[in-house]
Short mmCIF file of C-alpha atoms in Angstrom, two decimals:
data_model
loop_
_atom_site.label_atom_id
_atom_site.label_comp_id
_atom_site.label_asym_id
_atom_site.label_seq_id
_atom_site.Cartn_x
_atom_site.Cartn_y
_atom_site.Cartn_z
CA MET A 54 -18.75 13.33 0.74
CA SER A 55 -20.57 16.53 1.39
CA SER A 56 -21.38 18.89 -1.44
CA ARG A 57 -21.70 21.86 0.89
CA PRO A 58 -20.04 25.15 -0.05
CA VAL A 59 -16.47 25.67 1.14
CA PRO A 60 -16.66 27.07 4.69
CA SER A 61 -16.17 30.83 4.69
CA GLY A 62 -14.88 31.21 8.24
CA ARG A 63 -17.72 33.69 8.75
CA VAL A 64 -20.81 32.92 10.80
CA VAL A 65 -24.17 34.61 10.37
CA VAL A 66 -27.50 34.31 12.14
CA THR A 67 -30.32 33.24 9.84
CA GLY A 68 -33.11 32.25 12.23
CA ILE A 69 -34.29 33.28 15.68
CA GLY A 70 -36.79 32.00 18.22
CA ALA A 71 -37.58 32.90 21.80
CA VAL A 72 -39.80 32.12 24.76
CA THR A 73 -39.76 35.01 27.25
CA PRO A 74 -41.79 36.40 30.14
CA LEU A 75 -42.96 39.22 27.85
CA ALA A 76 -44.23 36.81 25.20
CA THR A 77 -43.62 33.57 23.35
CA GLY A 78 -42.38 34.20 19.82
CA VAL A 79 -40.10 36.99 18.61
CA ASP A 80 -42.86 38.89 16.79
CA ASN A 81 -44.88 39.09 20.00
CA PHE A 82 -41.92 39.78 22.23
CA TRP A 83 -40.09 42.53 20.34
CA PRO A 84 -42.77 45.28 20.37
CA LYS A 85 -43.28 44.74 24.09
CA LEU A 86 -39.57 45.04 24.71
CA LEU A 87 -39.37 48.31 22.77
CA ALA A 88 -42.45 49.59 24.61
CA GLY A 89 -40.73 48.97 27.94
CA GLU A 90 -43.27 46.50 29.27
CA ASN A 91 -42.69 44.79 32.60
CA GLY A 92 -42.64 40.99 32.82
CA VAL A 93 -42.36 40.65 36.59
CA SER A 94 -45.23 39.70 38.91
CA ARG A 95 -46.04 37.62 41.98
CA VAL A 96 -45.04 33.99 41.51
CA THR A 97 -47.87 31.70 40.37
CA LEU A 98 -45.99 28.48 39.55
CA LEU A 99 -45.92 27.74 43.29
CA ASP A 100 -47.25 29.38 46.44
CA PRO A 101 -44.46 31.84 47.30
CA SER A 102 -45.88 33.00 50.66
CA GLU A 103 -43.10 31.49 52.77
CA TYR A 104 -40.20 32.71 50.63
CA ALA A 105 -38.12 35.84 51.15
CA THR A 106 -38.59 36.59 47.44
CA GLN A 107 -42.15 36.14 46.17
CA ILE A 108 -41.81 37.64 42.69
CA ALA A 109 -40.42 36.43 39.38
CA ALA A 110 -40.79 36.86 35.64
CA GLU A 111 -42.78 33.83 34.51
CA VAL A 112 -43.58 32.82 30.95
CA LYS A 113 -47.35 33.24 30.88
CA ASP A 114 -48.47 32.28 27.38
CA PHE A 115 -46.58 29.02 26.84
CA ASN A 116 -48.46 25.86 25.90
CA ALA A 117 -46.07 22.91 25.54
CA GLU A 118 -48.59 21.04 23.37
CA ASP A 119 -48.13 23.70 20.69
CA TRP A 120 -44.55 22.48 20.24
CA LEU A 121 -44.40 18.85 21.36
CA ASP A 122 -46.47 15.72 21.10
CA LYS A 123 -48.94 15.24 23.91
CA LYS A 124 -46.96 12.68 25.86
CA GLU A 125 -43.75 14.69 25.89
CA ALA A 126 -45.59 17.96 26.49
CA ARG A 127 -47.10 16.53 29.64
CA ARG A 128 -43.97 15.22 31.24
CA LEU A 129 -40.85 17.05 29.95
CA ASP A 130 -39.25 19.52 32.31
CA ARG A 131 -40.09 23.06 31.26
CA PHE A 132 -36.46 23.94 30.41
CA ILE A 133 -36.46 21.30 27.65
CA SER A 134 -39.88 22.33 26.31
CA PHE A 135 -38.78 25.98 26.11
CA ALA A 136 -35.65 24.97 24.18
CA VAL A 137 -37.54 22.84 21.68
CA ALA A 138 -40.09 25.62 21.13
CA SER A 139 -37.42 28.25 20.52
CA ALA A 140 -35.46 25.90 18.28
CA THR A 141 -38.55 25.07 16.23
CA MET A 142 -39.31 28.77 15.77
CA ALA A 143 -35.70 29.46 14.73
CA MET A 144 -35.66 26.56 12.26
CA LYS A 145 -38.89 27.71 10.67
CA ASP A 146 -37.71 31.32 10.58
CA SER A 147 -34.46 30.30 8.84
CA GLY A 148 -36.30 28.62 5.97
CA ILE A 149 -33.59 25.94 5.89
CA VAL A 150 -34.58 22.78 4.05
CA LEU A 151 -33.00 19.80 5.74
CA THR A 152 -31.51 17.10 3.55
CA ASP A 153 -29.94 13.91 4.91
CA GLU A 154 -26.57 15.39 4.08
CA LEU A 155 -27.22 18.71 5.79
CA ARG A 156 -28.57 16.98 8.90
CA GLU A 157 -25.10 15.51 9.51
CA ASP A 158 -23.57 18.98 9.22
CA PHE A 159 -26.13 20.63 11.46
CA GLY A 160 -25.52 20.58 15.22
CA VAL A 161 -27.12 21.77 18.43
CA LEU A 162 -25.59 23.69 21.33
CA ILE A 163 -28.26 24.89 23.72
CA GLY A 164 -27.01 25.44 27.25
CA SER A 165 -28.80 25.53 30.57
CA GLY A 166 -27.33 26.88 33.78
CA ILE A 167 -29.26 24.51 36.01
CA GLY A 168 -31.22 21.90 34.03
CA GLY A 169 -34.44 20.25 35.20
CA LEU A 170 -34.65 21.62 38.70
CA THR A 171 -38.45 21.42 38.89
CA PHE A 172 -38.49 17.75 37.92
CA MET A 173 -35.60 17.03 40.27
CA GLY A 174 -37.44 18.66 43.17
CA GLU A 175 -40.64 16.70 42.48
CA GLN A 176 -38.83 13.39 42.22
CA HIS A 177 -36.77 14.01 45.32
CA ARG A 178 -40.04 14.56 47.18
CA ARG A 179 -41.35 11.23 45.81
CA GLN A 180 -38.24 9.46 47.05
CA VAL A 181 -38.53 10.99 50.51
CA GLU A 182 -42.27 10.33 50.80
CA HIS A 183 -42.62 6.99 48.99
CA GLY A 184 -39.15 5.44 48.77
CA PRO A 185 -36.46 5.02 46.12
CA GLY A 186 -38.59 2.67 43.99
CA LYS A 187 -40.95 5.56 43.20
CA VAL A 188 -38.40 7.79 41.48
CA SER A 189 -39.25 8.36 37.81
CA PRO A 190 -37.06 6.67 35.16
CA PHE A 191 -37.10 10.08 33.47
CA LEU A 192 -35.38 11.89 36.32
CA VAL A 193 -31.93 11.46 34.80
CA PRO A 194 -32.85 12.47 31.24
CA PHE A 195 -35.02 15.40 32.33
CA MET A 196 -32.59 16.71 34.93
CA ILE A 197 -29.34 16.82 32.96
CA PRO A 198 -28.74 20.23 31.34
CA ASP A 199 -27.51 18.72 28.05
CA MET A 200 -30.95 17.23 27.34
CA ALA A 201 -32.08 20.55 25.83
CA SER A 202 -29.55 19.96 23.04
CA GLY A 203 -30.13 16.22 23.00
CA TYR A 204 -33.89 16.35 22.74
CA THR A 205 -33.86 19.24 20.24
CA SER A 206 -31.62 17.14 17.99
CA ILE A 207 -34.11 14.27 18.22
CA VAL A 208 -37.08 16.49 17.37
CA HIS A 209 -35.36 18.04 14.34
CA GLY A 210 -33.16 15.11 13.28
CA LEU A 211 -29.93 17.11 13.57
CA LYS A 212 -26.90 14.82 13.66
CA GLY A 213 -23.96 17.24 13.73
CA PRO A 214 -21.97 18.30 16.81
CA ASN A 215 -24.19 18.10 19.88
CA THR A 216 -23.12 19.52 23.20
CA CYS A 217 -23.98 21.91 26.00
CA THR A 218 -22.58 24.76 28.04
CA VAL A 219 -23.13 25.10 31.80
CA THR A 220 -21.66 28.39 33.03
CA ALA A 221 -24.48 29.81 35.16
CA CYS A 222 -25.64 33.17 33.82
CA ALA A 223 -23.01 33.16 31.06
CA THR A 224 -24.36 29.86 29.65
CA GLY A 225 -26.37 31.26 26.72
CA ALA A 226 -23.57 33.56 25.59
CA ASN A 227 -21.03 30.73 25.88
CA ALA A 228 -23.31 28.49 23.83
CA ILE A 229 -23.51 31.02 21.00
CA GLY A 230 -19.78 31.72 21.19
CA ASP A 231 -18.82 28.04 21.19
CA ALA A 232 -21.25 27.25 18.36
CA TYR A 233 -19.80 30.20 16.45
CA HIS A 234 -16.35 28.59 16.72
CA ILE A 235 -17.70 25.21 15.59
CA VAL A 236 -19.17 26.74 12.42
CA LYS A 237 -16.23 29.11 11.89
CA ARG A 238 -13.72 26.27 11.85
CA GLY A 239 -15.92 24.23 9.52
CA ASP A 240 -16.96 21.44 11.88
CA ALA A 241 -20.59 22.17 11.09
CA THR A 242 -22.43 24.10 8.39
CA ALA A 243 -25.03 25.28 10.87
CA MET A 244 -25.81 25.09 14.57
CA LEU A 245 -28.88 25.72 16.66
CA ALA A 246 -27.36 27.70 19.52
CA GLY A 247 -28.80 29.32 22.60
CA GLY A 248 -29.84 28.93 26.19
CA THR A 249 -32.83 27.79 28.21
CA GLU A 250 -33.83 27.97 31.86
CA ALA A 251 -36.83 27.17 34.05
CA PRO A 252 -35.69 27.72 37.64
CA ILE A 253 -38.96 28.93 39.18
CA CYS A 254 -39.80 26.05 41.51
CA GLU A 255 -39.70 25.48 45.26
CA ILE A 256 -36.05 24.52 45.60
CA GLY A 257 -35.00 27.11 42.99
CA LEU A 258 -36.73 29.98 44.75
CA ALA A 259 -35.44 28.81 48.14
CA ALA A 260 -31.87 28.41 46.89
CA PHE A 261 -31.58 31.79 45.18
CA SER A 262 -33.29 33.46 48.15
CA ALA A 263 -30.68 31.89 50.39
CA ALA A 264 -27.92 33.23 48.15
CA ARG A 265 -29.25 36.74 48.94
CA ALA A 266 -28.96 37.74 45.31
CA MET A 267 -32.63 38.42 44.51
CA SER A 268 -34.81 41.46 44.92
CA THR A 269 -37.29 41.29 47.80
CA ARG A 270 -39.44 44.14 46.51
CA ASN A 271 -42.45 41.83 46.85
CA ASP A 272 -44.99 44.63 47.22
CA ASP A 273 -43.96 46.27 43.95
CA PRO A 274 -42.94 43.61 41.42
CA ALA A 275 -43.28 45.93 38.42
CA HIS A 276 -40.41 48.05 39.73
CA ALA A 277 -38.26 45.28 41.22
CA SER A 278 -35.81 44.80 38.35
CA ARG A 279 -34.09 48.19 38.16
CA PRO A 280 -30.58 47.80 36.75
CA PHE A 281 -28.16 50.69 37.39
CA ASP A 282 -30.75 52.51 39.52
CA LYS A 283 -29.51 53.53 42.96
CA GLU A 284 -32.40 51.71 44.68
CA ARG A 285 -31.79 48.35 43.04
CA ASP A 286 -31.85 45.48 45.54
CA GLY A 287 -31.09 42.34 43.56
CA PHE A 288 -32.05 40.48 40.42
CA VAL A 289 -35.48 39.09 39.59
CA MET A 290 -35.49 35.42 38.65
CA ALA A 291 -37.00 34.63 35.26
CA GLU A 292 -37.53 31.73 32.91
CA GLY A 293 -37.35 31.40 29.15
CA SER A 294 -35.10 30.57 26.24
CA ALA A 295 -33.73 31.81 22.97
CA VAL A 296 -32.23 29.82 20.11
CA LEU A 297 -30.48 31.15 17.02
CA VAL A 298 -29.62 29.42 13.77
CA LEU A 299 -25.90 30.04 13.24
CA GLU A 300 -24.91 29.32 9.66
CA ASP A 301 -21.81 29.46 7.54
CA TYR A 302 -21.92 32.69 5.53
CA ASN A 303 -21.32 31.02 2.15
CA HIS A 304 -24.05 28.47 2.83
CA ALA A 305 -26.50 31.20 3.84
CA ILE A 306 -25.72 33.31 0.76
CA ALA A 307 -25.94 30.30 -1.57
CA ARG A 308 -29.49 29.57 -0.45
CA GLY A 309 -30.52 33.22 -0.41
CA ALA A 310 -31.18 33.26 3.33
CA LYS A 311 -32.48 36.21 5.31
CA ILE A 312 -29.57 37.32 7.50
CA TYR A 313 -30.02 38.96 10.90
CA GLY A 314 -26.36 39.72 11.43
CA GLU A 315 -22.90 38.28 11.89
CA ILE A 316 -21.10 37.06 14.97
CA VAL A 317 -17.64 38.58 14.86
CA GLY A 318 -16.17 38.54 18.35
CA TYR A 319 -16.13 36.19 21.34
CA GLY A 320 -14.24 36.85 24.54
CA MET A 321 -14.08 34.79 27.72
CA SER A 322 -12.36 35.06 31.07
CA GLY A 323 -12.47 33.85 34.66
CA ASP A 324 -12.57 36.12 37.70
CA ALA A 325 -10.67 33.71 39.97
CA TYR A 326 -12.27 35.60 42.83
CA HIS A 327 -15.47 34.32 44.52
CA PHE A 328 -18.34 31.76 44.24
CA THR A 329 -21.04 34.30 43.52
CA GLN A 330 -19.66 37.83 43.77
CA PRO A 331 -18.21 39.42 40.66
CA HIS A 332 -14.78 41.00 40.94
CA PRO A 333 -15.37 44.45 42.50
CA GLU A 334 -13.49 46.33 39.78
CA GLY A 335 -14.80 44.14 37.00
CA ASP A 336 -11.38 42.66 36.31
CA GLY A 337 -12.71 39.56 34.53
CA ALA A 338 -15.33 41.54 32.63
CA ILE A 339 -12.63 43.89 31.34
CA ARG A 340 -10.56 41.00 30.04
CA ALA A 341 -13.58 39.31 28.41
CA MET A 342 -14.45 42.52 26.55
CA LYS A 343 -10.84 43.07 25.49
CA MET A 344 -10.63 39.54 24.13
CA ALA A 345 -13.87 40.02 22.21
CA PHE A 346 -12.46 43.20 20.61
CA ARG A 347 -9.22 41.40 19.78
CA THR A 348 -11.04 38.53 18.07
CA ALA A 349 -13.41 40.90 16.24
CA GLY A 350 -10.56 43.11 15.06
CA ILE A 351 -12.47 46.29 15.89
CA THR A 352 -12.14 49.04 18.51
CA PRO A 353 -14.64 50.31 21.11
CA ALA A 354 -15.30 53.38 18.95
CA GLU A 355 -17.17 51.16 16.51
CA ILE A 356 -19.69 49.84 19.06
CA GLY A 357 -23.07 51.56 18.79
CA TYR A 358 -24.98 49.62 21.47
CA ILE A 359 -24.14 47.58 24.54
CA ASN A 360 -26.65 45.11 25.94
CA ALA A 361 -25.31 44.97 29.50
CA HIS A 362 -25.42 41.99 31.80
CA GLY A 363 -27.08 44.55 34.14
CA THR A 364 -28.67 42.19 36.64
CA SER A 365 -29.94 44.83 39.10
CA THR A 366 -27.64 43.62 41.86
CA TYR A 367 -25.50 46.19 43.63
CA TYR A 368 -22.20 44.51 42.74
CA ASN A 369 -22.85 43.54 39.14
CA ASP A 370 -24.08 46.90 37.94
CA LYS A 371 -21.32 48.80 39.71
CA GLY A 372 -18.56 46.44 38.54
CA GLU A 373 -19.85 46.25 34.98
CA THR A 374 -20.04 50.04 34.76
CA GLN A 375 -16.43 50.30 35.92
CA ALA A 376 -15.37 47.62 33.46
CA ILE A 377 -17.03 49.41 30.53
CA LYS A 378 -15.24 52.61 31.56
CA GLN A 379 -11.94 50.79 31.66
CA VAL A 380 -12.38 49.30 28.21
CA PHE A 381 -14.08 52.23 26.47
CA GLY A 382 -12.33 55.15 28.17
CA ASP A 383 -14.12 58.45 27.46
CA LEU A 384 -16.28 56.68 24.86
CA ALA A 385 -18.02 54.90 27.74
CA TYR A 386 -20.12 58.02 28.33
CA LYS A 387 -21.24 58.14 24.70
CA VAL A 388 -22.22 54.54 23.90
CA PRO A 389 -25.89 53.71 24.56
CA ILE A 390 -26.24 50.85 27.07
CA SER A 391 -29.35 49.06 28.22
CA SER A 392 -30.23 46.18 30.46
CA THR A 393 -33.24 44.37 29.05
CA LYS A 394 -33.35 42.39 32.30
CA SER A 395 -35.26 45.41 33.60
CA MET A 396 -38.24 44.03 31.63
CA ILE A 397 -37.51 40.31 31.21
CA GLY A 398 -35.93 39.66 34.57
CA HIS A 399 -32.88 37.40 34.75
CA THR A 400 -33.36 34.19 32.80
CA LEU A 401 -29.98 32.91 34.06
CA GLY A 402 -28.64 30.43 31.49
CA ALA A 403 -30.96 31.76 28.78
CA SER A 404 -30.13 35.43 29.25
CA GLY A 405 -27.02 35.56 27.05
CA ALA A 406 -28.93 34.03 24.15
CA ILE A 407 -31.99 36.25 24.57
CA GLU A 408 -29.72 39.30 24.73
CA ALA A 409 -27.72 38.32 21.63
CA LEU A 410 -31.05 38.01 19.82
CA ILE A 411 -32.00 41.48 21.09
CA CYS A 412 -28.70 42.95 19.82
CA LEU A 413 -29.34 41.49 16.35
CA LEU A 414 -32.88 42.88 16.17
CA ALA A 415 -31.80 46.25 17.59
CA MET A 416 -29.22 46.62 14.80
CA LYS A 417 -31.47 45.28 12.08
CA GLU A 418 -34.36 47.60 12.99
CA GLY A 419 -32.34 50.56 14.28
CA LYS A 420 -34.21 50.51 17.58
CA LEU A 421 -32.52 50.19 20.97
CA PRO A 422 -34.65 48.82 23.82
CA PRO A 423 -34.62 50.79 27.08
CA THR A 424 -33.65 50.13 30.69
CA ILE A 425 -36.95 50.53 32.50
CA ASN A 426 -37.40 51.45 36.17
CA TYR A 427 -34.50 53.85 35.93
CA GLU A 428 -35.52 56.52 38.42
CA VAL A 429 -32.77 57.35 40.90
CA PRO A 430 -29.30 57.94 39.46
CA ASP A 431 -26.43 56.17 41.18
CA PRO A 432 -23.12 58.10 41.21
CA GLU A 433 -21.36 54.73 40.80
CA CYS A 434 -23.38 53.98 37.65
CA ASP A 435 -23.16 57.15 35.59
CA LEU A 436 -23.33 56.03 31.94
CA ASP A 437 -26.09 56.34 29.31
CA TYR A 438 -28.41 53.44 30.13
CA ILE A 439 -31.17 54.40 27.64
CA PRO A 440 -33.44 55.24 30.57
CA ASN A 441 -37.08 54.17 30.31
CA VAL A 442 -37.68 54.97 26.63
CA MET A 443 -36.37 53.13 23.55
CA ARG A 444 -34.17 55.04 21.15
CA GLU A 445 -33.70 54.98 17.39
CA ALA A 446 -30.10 54.63 16.24
CA GLN A 447 -28.20 53.14 13.32
CA VAL A 448 -25.78 50.66 14.83
CA GLU A 449 -23.06 48.79 12.96
CA TYR A 450 -21.69 46.73 15.87
CA SER A 451 -23.19 45.78 19.21
CA LEU A 452 -21.68 44.16 22.28
CA SER A 453 -23.37 41.85 24.77
CA ASN A 454 -21.96 40.99 28.20
CA SER A 455 -22.85 37.94 30.29
CA PHE A 456 -21.31 37.07 33.65
CA GLY A 457 -22.01 33.95 35.69
CA PHE A 458 -21.65 32.63 39.24
CA GLY A 459 -18.27 30.95 39.34
CA GLY A 460 -16.69 34.00 37.76
CA HIS A 461 -17.40 33.15 34.12
CA ASN A 462 -17.31 36.26 31.92
CA VAL A 463 -18.40 36.26 28.29
CA THR A 464 -18.60 39.03 25.72
CA LEU A 465 -20.08 38.65 22.25
CA ILE A 466 -19.67 41.22 19.47
CA LEU A 467 -22.26 41.18 16.71
CA LYS A 468 -22.33 43.02 13.39
CA ARG A 469 -25.19 44.26 11.24
CA LEU A 470 -25.04 43.03 7.65
CA MET B 805 -76.05 -28.08 43.37
CA GLY B 806 -78.28 -25.40 41.94
CA TYR B 807 -77.38 -23.29 44.97
CA GLN B 808 -73.65 -23.73 44.29
CA VAL B 809 -74.03 -22.77 40.64
CA SER B 810 -75.84 -19.61 41.54
CA ILE B 811 -73.04 -18.69 43.97
CA GLU B 812 -70.52 -19.26 41.21
CA GLU B 813 -72.57 -17.18 38.85
CA THR B 814 -72.75 -14.40 41.40
CA LYS B 815 -69.01 -14.56 42.00
CA GLY B 816 -68.42 -14.49 38.29
CA GLY B 817 -70.63 -11.45 38.00
CA ILE B 818 -68.82 -9.64 40.80
CA PHE B 819 -65.50 -10.65 39.26
CA ARG B 820 -66.56 -9.38 35.85
CA GLY B 821 -67.69 -6.11 37.44
CA MET B 822 -64.42 -5.67 39.31
CA SER B 823 -62.52 -6.69 36.21
CA GLN B 824 -64.34 -4.08 34.17
CA ASP B 825 -63.47 -1.44 36.75
CA ILE B 826 -59.79 -2.50 36.66
CA LEU B 827 -59.80 -2.44 32.86
CA ASN B 828 -61.24 1.08 32.84
CA ARG B 829 -58.64 2.32 35.30
CA VAL B 830 -55.79 0.58 33.45
CA LYS B 831 -56.99 2.26 30.25
CA LYS B 832 -57.22 5.65 31.96
CA VAL B 833 -53.66 5.37 33.35
CA THR B 834 -52.34 4.17 29.98
CA VAL B 835 -53.95 7.08 28.14
CA GLU B 836 -52.45 9.54 30.63
CA GLU B 837 -48.97 8.03 30.77
CA LEU B 838 -48.44 7.19 27.12
CA GLY B 839 -50.38 10.12 25.66
CA VAL B 840 -52.41 7.82 23.40
CA LYS B 841 -56.06 8.11 22.44
CA GLU B 842 -58.60 6.16 24.47
CA GLU B 843 -59.87 4.23 21.44
CA GLU B 844 -56.34 2.99 20.69
CA VAL B 845 -56.19 1.19 24.04
CA GLN B 846 -57.70 -2.28 23.62
CA GLU B 847 -57.33 -5.31 25.88
CA THR B 848 -55.04 -6.89 23.32
CA SER B 849 -52.87 -3.77 22.86
CA SER B 850 -49.19 -4.30 23.59
CA PHE B 851 -47.71 -1.35 25.46
CA THR B 852 -44.47 -1.44 23.48
CA GLU B 853 -45.58 -2.72 20.09
CA ASP B 854 -48.97 -1.05 19.71
CA LEU B 855 -48.88 1.94 22.03
CA GLY B 856 -45.33 3.19 21.38
CA ALA B 857 -43.90 2.76 24.89
CA ASP B 858 -40.12 2.49 25.25
CA SER B 859 -38.35 0.84 28.17
CA LEU B 860 -38.46 4.00 30.30
CA ASP B 861 -42.15 4.50 29.52
CA VAL B 862 -42.87 0.97 30.74
CA VAL B 863 -41.10 1.62 34.05
CA GLU B 864 -43.14 4.77 34.55
CA LEU B 865 -46.36 3.08 33.48
CA VAL B 866 -45.83 0.30 35.99
CA MET B 867 -45.22 2.88 38.73
CA ALA B 868 -48.44 4.60 37.72
CA PHE B 869 -50.31 1.26 38.05
CA GLU B 870 -48.77 0.81 41.49
CA ASP B 871 -50.02 4.26 42.52
CA GLU B 872 -53.45 3.80 40.96
CA PHE B 873 -54.14 0.43 42.60
CA GLY B 874 -52.04 0.75 45.77
CA ILE B 875 -50.07 -2.39 44.93
CA ASP B 876 -46.43 -3.29 44.61
CA ILE B 877 -45.19 -4.75 41.32
CA PRO B 878 -41.72 -6.30 41.79
CA ASP B 879 -39.25 -5.82 38.91
CA GLU B 880 -39.08 -9.55 38.24
CA GLU B 881 -42.83 -9.65 37.61
CA VAL B 882 -42.96 -6.65 35.25
CA GLY B 883 -42.23 -9.01 32.35
CA GLU B 884 -45.68 -10.59 32.82
CA ILE B 885 -47.32 -7.29 31.85
CA LYS B 886 -47.01 -6.90 28.11
CA THR B 887 -50.56 -5.98 27.10
CA VAL B 888 -53.47 -4.09 28.62
CA GLY B 889 -55.15 -7.45 29.26
CA ASP B 890 -52.01 -8.74 31.01
CA ALA B 891 -52.10 -5.71 33.28
CA VAL B 892 -55.77 -6.33 34.15
CA THR B 893 -55.09 -10.02 34.88
CA TYR B 894 -52.02 -9.25 36.96
CA ILE B 895 -53.71 -6.47 38.95
CA SER B 896 -56.87 -8.57 39.51
CA LYS B 897 -54.72 -11.38 40.91
CA LYS B 898 -52.85 -8.93 43.16
CA LEU B 899 -56.06 -7.48 44.50
CA GLY B 900 -57.24 -11.03 45.22
#
């Protein structure tokens, strides 16, 4: 029998960790985000000369041996290493002391949109060049997207619910939303929740280039990710992760935890429209936001900041703007909106988690990060995107959108406590 | 007779030299693959019991030996290789 406090039905965030192209570690990352620093440059993880897109936002200061033992650091696919690093930071930040009892009530839900694509590409090459007998026994464990959750649970000895979301660029938001439900209904006292992605490899760059979704502004990487700007020409691929400690409110209060904020709303929908293109009028996005408001029990008037999906593709930014107008009405022109992908690039399955973390810090510190590279207004994107310079504002509730290939739409609503 | 002995001695010396080279390379591969310290890897060290290898590690280690020495180690013979010394003996035999 567990002696844990009676579940409150409320879920708060008590620890955060992140690996991003701006920096590894939240304390290093946050000032750069507020300062509007650019994380995009020419690709170095491979020779990009032959690719249509030759730029990306790479994590530059990550040393796997800082977070893993030497053997695992050397061989794990980067998406797993990022997840473990973020999870370890979040655990430490939370100050939670793990007992045998708590371990069984503590789960992991870290999603990845793609999984171990780099490792898969390398091993496929080995098979082609040297035959099937030369494929690594670790291909299966390092390729499957759920291994971020699986391996994190091994590292931290967490034996509660353990699963994974795979919904492309909505993955991280879905992971936090689903983990929120798990804690809310009392199936776990706490969850490590977030997203991780490491897609910058030969097949990854080739595949997303072929999908014609990425910016080809190769001669000017610093200005390539320009959400809502009229001259945007696609998203910039990025890598990274973010993991949050989601904890039952009563449990957090009982141990005197530092609280970043509360998760109060979670909406989801499907576009039922196209493989990769979002619905042109943002139909699915509208319904995801409406569901999030319904579950949060608040109205758009109470939202003080929107962290947009804002990928810097023509269709996303136009459709998302229309969707926000539909849901917010006249208030759409008043609510500050930013796309932090302008600095971080698009971390795909990690983006929803990184952006939820940003919403929590923005509310806690009263500082809203900007949309950089906003230079040429687009008549189809005519809202307040916090252009180029961060803004101070007291925000009670924030909203984060994430939309994925396949037509997955997710909206999270977070509250300052 | 004396002539034969000296040949044998020479062969033994060459064999010991080759064997030492194989041992060094087996140790190097083991250190890389299993992430262990060089001083932990002794001829008597068991890959699974002393050096912390699990079943997947062993498969990968064997593939690394195949790459290092340009040999083929059939699955049914992997069981012969339990220690560093076993690996040296097996590889020496393979290389003739």
